[in-house]
Tab-separated table of C-alpha atoms in Angstrom:
chain	number	residue	atom	x	y	z
A	1	MET	CA	99.991	79.541	90.895
A	2	SER	CA	99.016	76.847	88.403
A	3	ALA	CA	96.627	73.956	88.889
A	4	LYS	CA	99.614	71.598	88.920
A	5	GLU	CA	101.230	73.457	91.841
A	6	THR	CA	98.233	73.328	94.186
A	7	ASP	CA	96.023	70.646	95.716
A	8	MET	CA	92.767	71.211	93.835
A	9	GLY	CA	90.846	68.279	95.295
A	10	ASP	CA	88.208	70.443	96.972
A	11	ARG	CA	88.118	73.277	94.443
A	12	THR	CA	85.376	73.744	91.891
A	13	LEU	CA	85.449	75.315	88.441
A	14	VAL	CA	82.413	76.289	86.371
A	15	VAL	CA	83.065	76.612	82.630
A	16	ALA	CA	80.657	78.362	80.254
A	17	ILE	CA	81.180	77.185	76.661
A	18	GLY	CA	79.824	79.375	73.862
A	19	GLY	CA	77.298	77.770	71.504
A	20	ASN	CA	78.975	79.481	68.572
A	21	SER	CA	82.287	77.802	69.452
A	22	LEU	CA	80.715	74.495	68.419
A	23	ILE	CA	80.347	75.784	64.854
A	24	LYS	CA	83.529	77.038	63.209
A	25	ASP	CA	81.925	78.427	60.043
A	26	SER	CA	78.954	77.966	57.707
A	27	LYS	CA	80.626	74.968	56.051
A	28	HIS	CA	81.054	73.097	59.341
A	29	GLN	CA	77.614	72.966	60.958
A	30	SER	CA	76.897	69.246	60.944
A	31	ILE	CA	76.743	67.113	64.075
A	32	PRO	CA	80.157	65.496	63.344
A	33	ASP	CA	81.591	69.000	62.920
A	34	GLN	CA	80.149	70.072	66.269
A	35	ILE	CA	81.492	66.978	68.006
A	36	ALA	CA	84.950	67.692	66.578
A	37	ALA	CA	84.736	71.258	67.877
A	38	LEU	CA	83.630	70.023	71.305
A	39	HIS	CA	86.654	67.739	71.437
A	40	GLU	CA	88.953	70.776	71.170
A	41	THR	CA	87.515	72.125	74.419
A	42	SER	CA	86.931	68.754	76.072
A	43	THR	CA	90.594	67.728	76.044
A	44	HIS	CA	91.480	70.790	78.122
A	45	ILE	CA	88.594	70.273	80.545
A	46	ALA	CA	89.730	66.663	81.009
A	47	ALA	CA	93.271	67.838	81.794
A	48	ILE	CA	91.885	70.298	84.364
A	49	ILE	CA	89.899	67.485	85.972
A	50	LYS	CA	93.042	65.352	86.070
A	51	ALA	CA	94.718	68.178	88.017
A	52	GLY	CA	92.086	67.649	90.696
A	53	TRP	CA	89.350	70.172	89.968
A	54	LYS	CA	85.656	69.441	90.338
A	55	VAL	CA	83.996	70.783	87.187
A	56	ALA	CA	80.513	71.834	86.112
A	57	ILE	CA	79.868	72.938	82.545
A	58	GLY	CA	77.320	75.343	81.111
A	59	HIS	CA	77.025	75.947	77.377
A	60	GLY	CA	75.326	78.125	74.816
A	61	ASN	CA	72.927	76.886	72.152
A	62	GLY	CA	72.232	79.923	69.963
A	63	PRO	CA	72.913	78.362	66.550
A	64	GLN	CA	71.611	74.932	67.553
A	65	VAL	CA	68.276	76.090	68.948
A	66	GLY	CA	67.882	78.183	65.799
A	67	PHE	CA	68.398	75.057	63.670
A	68	ILE	CA	65.754	73.152	65.662
A	69	LEU	CA	63.308	76.023	65.344
A	70	ARG	CA	63.989	76.275	61.610
A	71	ARG	CA	63.318	72.550	61.098
A	72	SER	CA	60.046	72.993	62.937
A	73	GLU	CA	59.087	75.924	60.707
A	74	LEU	CA	59.960	74.037	57.519
A	75	ALA	CA	57.826	71.080	58.625
A	76	ALA	CA	54.868	73.212	59.750
A	77	HIS	CA	52.833	72.218	56.678
A	78	GLU	CA	52.822	68.626	57.928
A	79	LEU	CA	53.635	68.578	61.669
A	80	HIS	CA	52.909	70.756	64.697
A	81	GLU	CA	55.475	73.470	65.405
A	82	VAL	CA	57.704	73.055	68.455
A	83	PRO	CA	57.512	75.754	71.169
A	84	LEU	CA	60.733	77.606	71.915
A	85	ASP	CA	61.068	76.259	75.468
A	86	VAL	CA	60.903	72.705	74.092
A	87	CYS	CA	63.488	73.627	71.423
A	88	ASN	CA	65.736	74.684	74.301
A	89	ALA	CA	65.170	71.322	75.984
A	90	ASP	CA	65.940	69.494	72.724
A	91	SER	CA	69.233	71.366	72.321
A	92	GLN	CA	70.190	70.759	75.957
A	93	GLY	CA	69.771	67.031	75.504
A	94	ALA	CA	71.597	66.872	72.175
A	95	ILE	CA	74.591	69.035	73.095
A	96	GLY	CA	74.762	67.418	76.519
A	97	TYR	CA	74.860	63.965	74.938
A	98	GLU	CA	77.627	64.998	72.553
A	99	LEU	CA	79.682	66.681	75.274
A	100	GLN	CA	79.328	63.926	77.870
A	101	GLN	CA	80.368	61.350	75.284
A	102	VAL	CA	83.389	63.324	74.056
A	103	LEU	CA	84.458	64.275	77.575
A	104	GLY	CA	83.919	60.717	78.798
A	105	ASN	CA	86.238	59.456	76.068
A	106	ASP	CA	88.881	62.048	76.941
A	107	LEU	CA	88.679	61.182	80.632
A	108	GLY	CA	89.041	57.510	79.757
A	109	ARG	CA	92.176	58.177	77.685
A	110	LEU	CA	93.689	59.933	80.713
A	111	GLY	CA	92.784	57.042	82.991
A	112	ILE	CA	90.317	59.109	85.028
A	113	PRO	CA	87.420	56.962	86.337
A	114	LEU	CA	84.842	59.749	86.326
A	115	GLN	CA	81.609	60.107	84.369
A	116	ALA	CA	80.071	63.202	82.805
A	117	VAL	CA	76.288	63.526	83.111
A	118	THR	CA	73.788	65.977	81.655
A	119	VAL	CA	70.972	67.526	83.664
A	120	VAL	CA	68.181	68.947	81.515
A	121	THR	CA	67.765	72.126	83.510
A	122	GLN	CA	64.908	74.541	84.020
A	123	VAL	CA	65.875	78.080	85.000
A	124	GLU	CA	63.272	80.321	86.553
A	125	VAL	CA	62.871	83.911	85.405
A	126	ALA	CA	60.560	86.574	86.788
A	127	ALA	CA	57.251	86.881	84.965
A	128	ASP	CA	57.502	90.657	85.381
A	129	ASP	CA	61.108	90.911	84.169
A	130	PRO	CA	61.354	94.140	82.119
A	131	ALA	CA	62.879	92.129	79.268
A	132	PHE	CA	59.432	90.730	78.464
A	133	GLY	CA	58.337	94.269	77.652
A	134	ARG	CA	61.139	94.767	75.152
A	135	PRO	CA	61.847	91.523	73.267
A	136	SER	CA	65.190	91.886	71.525
A	137	LYS	CA	66.700	88.447	70.843
A	138	PRO	CA	66.240	87.412	67.160
A	139	ILE	CA	65.468	83.729	66.656
A	140	GLY	CA	64.368	81.475	63.836
A	141	THR	CA	64.195	82.110	60.137
A	142	PHE	CA	63.841	85.298	58.110
A	143	MET	CA	60.339	86.067	56.824
A	144	ASP	CA	58.789	88.487	54.393
A	145	GLU	CA	56.671	91.249	55.878
A	146	GLU	CA	53.341	89.590	55.021
A	147	ARG	CA	54.190	86.404	56.878
A	148	ALA	CA	55.691	88.312	59.805
A	149	VAL	CA	52.535	90.383	60.220
A	150	ARG	CA	50.378	87.248	60.035
A	151	ARG	CA	52.410	85.499	62.768
A	152	ARG	CA	52.217	88.656	64.859
A	153	ASP	CA	48.448	88.956	64.516
A	154	GLU	CA	47.533	85.257	64.687
A	155	ASP	CA	50.170	83.858	67.065
A	156	GLY	CA	51.147	86.889	69.125
A	157	TRP	CA	54.764	86.925	67.958
A	158	ASP	CA	56.927	90.018	68.328
A	159	VAL	CA	58.584	90.669	64.974
A	160	VAL	CA	61.135	93.195	63.726
A	161	GLU	CA	62.793	94.046	60.440
A	162	ASP	CA	66.410	92.866	60.711
A	163	ALA	CA	68.961	95.094	58.970
A	164	GLY	CA	67.348	94.889	55.538
A	165	ARG	CA	67.586	91.086	55.460
A	166	GLY	CA	63.921	90.420	56.201
A	167	TRP	CA	61.709	90.108	59.229
A	168	ARG	CA	62.435	87.920	62.247
A	169	ARG	CA	60.758	86.893	65.430
A	170	VAL	CA	62.259	88.407	68.589
A	171	VAL	CA	61.890	87.079	72.123
A	172	ALA	CA	62.783	88.324	75.561
A	173	SER	CA	66.114	87.601	77.263
A	174	PRO	CA	65.251	87.809	80.988
A	175	ARG	CA	67.738	87.417	83.837
A	176	PRO	CA	67.906	84.015	85.550
A	177	ILE	CA	66.838	83.990	89.201
A	178	ARG	CA	66.742	80.281	90.162
A	179	ILE	CA	68.110	76.990	88.888
A	180	VAL	CA	65.227	74.623	89.493
A	181	GLU	CA	67.347	71.438	89.556
A	182	GLU	CA	70.092	73.032	91.676
A	183	ARG	CA	69.943	70.397	94.439
A	184	ALA	CA	70.377	67.563	91.936
A	185	VAL	CA	73.336	69.358	90.321
A	186	LYS	CA	75.021	69.881	93.699
A	187	SER	CA	74.470	66.255	94.688
A	188	LEU	CA	76.011	64.992	91.447
A	189	ILE	CA	79.060	67.248	91.791
A	190	ASP	CA	79.543	66.168	95.416
A	191	ALA	CA	79.279	62.534	94.283
A	192	GLY	CA	82.184	63.047	91.866
A	193	PHE	CA	80.376	63.501	88.557
A	194	VAL	CA	81.258	66.125	85.956
A	195	VAL	CA	77.927	67.885	85.458
A	196	ILE	CA	76.710	69.518	82.244
A	197	THR	CA	73.841	71.849	83.111
A	198	VAL	CA	72.021	75.154	82.368
A	199	GLY	CA	72.509	74.397	78.669
A	200	GLY	CA	71.621	77.366	76.496
A	201	GLY	CA	71.091	79.383	79.662
A	202	GLY	CA	68.514	76.857	80.823
A	203	ILE	CA	64.923	76.245	79.786
A	204	PRO	CA	63.161	79.491	80.788
A	205	VAL	CA	60.192	78.949	83.093
A	206	VAL	CA	57.998	81.209	85.217
A	207	ALA	CA	56.125	80.332	88.397
A	208	ASP	CA	52.460	81.081	89.029
A	209	ALA	CA	51.006	82.116	92.395
A	210	SER	CA	50.969	78.501	93.578
A	211	GLY	CA	54.574	77.878	92.511
A	212	CYS	CA	53.718	75.771	89.465
A	213	LEU	CA	56.146	76.248	86.582
A	214	GLN	CA	55.415	76.878	82.915
A	215	GLY	CA	57.783	77.313	79.980
A	216	VAL	CA	57.963	80.690	78.255
A	217	ALA	CA	59.192	81.856	74.855
A	218	ALA	CA	62.478	83.435	75.885
A	219	VAL	CA	66.232	82.919	75.686
A	220	ILE	CA	68.398	83.231	78.807
A	221	ASP	CA	71.974	84.427	78.377
A	222	LYS	CA	74.231	81.433	79.043
A	223	ASP	CA	76.888	83.542	80.769
A	224	TYR	CA	74.413	84.922	83.310
A	225	ALA	CA	72.994	81.443	83.919
A	226	SER	CA	76.456	79.891	84.291
A	227	SER	CA	77.443	82.685	86.675
A	228	LEU	CA	74.347	81.934	88.757
A	229	LEU	CA	75.311	78.251	88.715
A	230	ALA	CA	78.840	79.095	89.884
A	231	ARG	CA	77.482	81.210	92.730
A	232	ARG	CA	74.909	78.656	93.862
A	233	ILE	CA	77.335	75.713	94.006
A	234	GLY	CA	80.075	77.792	95.658
A	235	ALA	CA	82.589	77.501	92.820
A	236	ASN	CA	86.048	78.933	93.358
A	237	VAL	CA	86.649	79.919	89.739
A	238	PHE	CA	84.286	80.832	86.887
A	239	ALA	CA	85.578	80.661	83.308
A	240	ILE	CA	83.948	81.785	80.066
A	241	THR	CA	85.273	80.607	76.702
A	242	THR	CA	84.770	82.898	73.742
A	243	ALA	CA	86.277	83.900	70.388
A	244	VAL	CA	89.197	85.945	71.760
A	245	GLU	CA	92.144	85.024	73.973
A	246	ARG	CA	91.750	88.047	76.238
A	247	VAL	CA	89.507	91.011	76.937
A	248	ALA	CA	90.444	94.292	75.266
A	249	LEU	CA	89.873	97.927	76.102
A	250	ASN	CA	88.872	100.266	73.254
A	251	TRP	CA	87.794	97.243	71.239
A	252	GLY	CA	88.283	97.606	67.483
A	253	ARG	CA	90.012	100.987	67.723
A	254	PRO	CA	93.634	101.924	66.943
A	255	ASP	CA	94.353	102.248	70.682
A	256	GLN	CA	92.968	98.785	71.495
A	257	GLU	CA	94.705	97.305	74.549
A	258	TRP	CA	94.670	93.658	75.637
A	259	ILE	CA	94.210	93.111	79.371
A	260	ASP	CA	95.757	90.184	81.261
A	261	ARG	CA	94.412	91.036	84.702
A	262	MET	CA	91.917	93.461	86.195
A	263	THR	CA	90.188	93.945	89.506
A	264	ALA	CA	86.427	93.896	89.818
A	265	ALA	CA	86.507	97.647	90.520
A	266	GLN	CA	88.460	98.320	87.329
A	267	ALA	CA	86.137	96.095	85.290
A	268	ARG	CA	83.065	97.857	86.687
A	269	ALA	CA	84.526	101.292	85.933
A	270	TRP	CA	85.369	100.342	82.355
A	271	LEU	CA	81.952	98.746	81.898
A	272	ASP	CA	80.177	101.855	83.197
A	273	GLU	CA	82.400	104.104	81.087
A	274	GLY	CA	81.119	102.480	77.899
A	275	GLY	CA	82.907	102.046	74.599
A	276	HIS	CA	85.119	99.185	75.758
A	277	PHE	CA	82.877	96.120	75.911
A	278	MET	CA	80.255	95.563	73.217
A	279	ALA	CA	76.648	95.090	74.289
A	280	GLY	CA	75.430	91.572	73.513
A	281	SER	CA	79.017	90.353	73.256
A	282	MET	CA	81.697	91.089	75.844
A	283	ALA	CA	79.613	93.339	78.139
A	284	PRO	CA	77.354	90.550	79.489
A	285	LYS	CA	80.418	88.355	80.031
A	286	ILE	CA	82.040	91.047	82.165
A	287	GLU	CA	78.768	91.575	84.045
A	288	ALA	CA	78.412	87.828	84.666
A	289	CYS	CA	81.968	87.696	86.023
A	290	LEU	CA	81.318	90.658	88.317
A	291	GLU	CA	78.179	89.032	89.708
A	292	PHE	CA	80.203	85.908	90.501
A	293	LEU	CA	82.945	87.869	92.250
A	294	ALA	CA	80.467	89.996	94.192
A	295	ALA	CA	79.015	86.790	95.666
A	296	GLY	CA	82.398	85.658	96.977
A	297	GLY	CA	84.008	83.975	93.971
A	298	GLU	CA	87.799	84.067	93.892
A	299	GLU	CA	88.517	84.621	90.214
A	300	ALA	CA	86.814	84.848	86.837
A	301	ILE	CA	88.537	84.051	83.541
A	302	ILE	CA	87.705	84.901	79.916
A	303	THR	CA	89.650	83.183	77.133
A	304	ARG	CA	89.527	81.012	74.003
A	305	PRO	CA	88.429	77.357	74.335
A	306	GLU	CA	91.800	75.929	73.331
A	307	LEU	CA	93.561	78.053	75.982
A	308	LEU	CA	91.320	77.054	78.868
A	309	GLU	CA	93.841	74.751	80.560
A	310	GLU	CA	96.573	77.393	80.335
A	311	ALA	CA	94.190	80.079	81.572
A	312	VAL	CA	93.209	78.071	84.647
A	313	GLY	CA	96.940	77.573	85.203
A	314	GLY	CA	97.406	81.352	85.115
A	315	THR	CA	99.329	81.744	81.831
A	316	ALA	CA	96.586	82.811	79.381
A	317	GLY	CA	93.331	84.723	79.201
A	318	THR	CA	92.040	87.704	81.142
A	319	HIS	CA	91.760	87.196	84.894
A	320	ILE	CA	89.313	89.279	86.933
A	321	VAL	CA	89.772	89.212	90.702
A	322	ALA	CA	87.792	90.626	93.568
């Protein structure tokens, strides 16, 4: 049943937009290019809102936070370097500004008197998360071995040699456990705003024994954070936009098979079987969808940004149901 065939006035959709979808290729990385890419997704989100859905939006920031970190490194001879948690905050504000402006314009063209707002969001992770013991997420620029060793010894960085291309800093990617500004996000959604939040997976923070928060050098997966958001606000549907229209079994092999619909049990079995969903790519998306469904969500969707409206209407993408 499509969005146009049902009263969606009290139904909520959480959309997770990939940070890489804002950058089409290496020749289109500028801010105007990113705004143009956002518009491709925004028009479909606006149409979904017109159909009556309440919407909250999470987004990635992988390339963008890397750019901010790189600028900081290039300017280190003259200015202080910017910590990674602050880079995350910078990217949340910038992408949020771009998206709320583009979406606001699209809503205006459709005659919808709603505003999009951005909440710069902290997301708590556990200080003892095992991910901190095995940093694996490459960030920042490539370095030669001498510089990498110096940053390791002097600044405590974890560094690895990256596929013969040079050395890079790696940071942990812990699981999100709490959205610090959750109550504000809920209040804004209930008040009729379209809320952009948990950008880049959220700014990772840990709590000390007294509950005080402090930023940490980590990167939270935006799909896990958006799934947590969807669960905490009681969303009906959780959608992830990515580079492919649908999920495939036996990815990249001659017997590859596109899947339109699967149950949570089928998805879990294929995930556990291995070989279908790539680690660091489709696997965490499937896991994030399963976590949403296990908490009572009705349906999770994975599709391309430009097919989002059709997917929510039931005619595109892969649909995972409880």
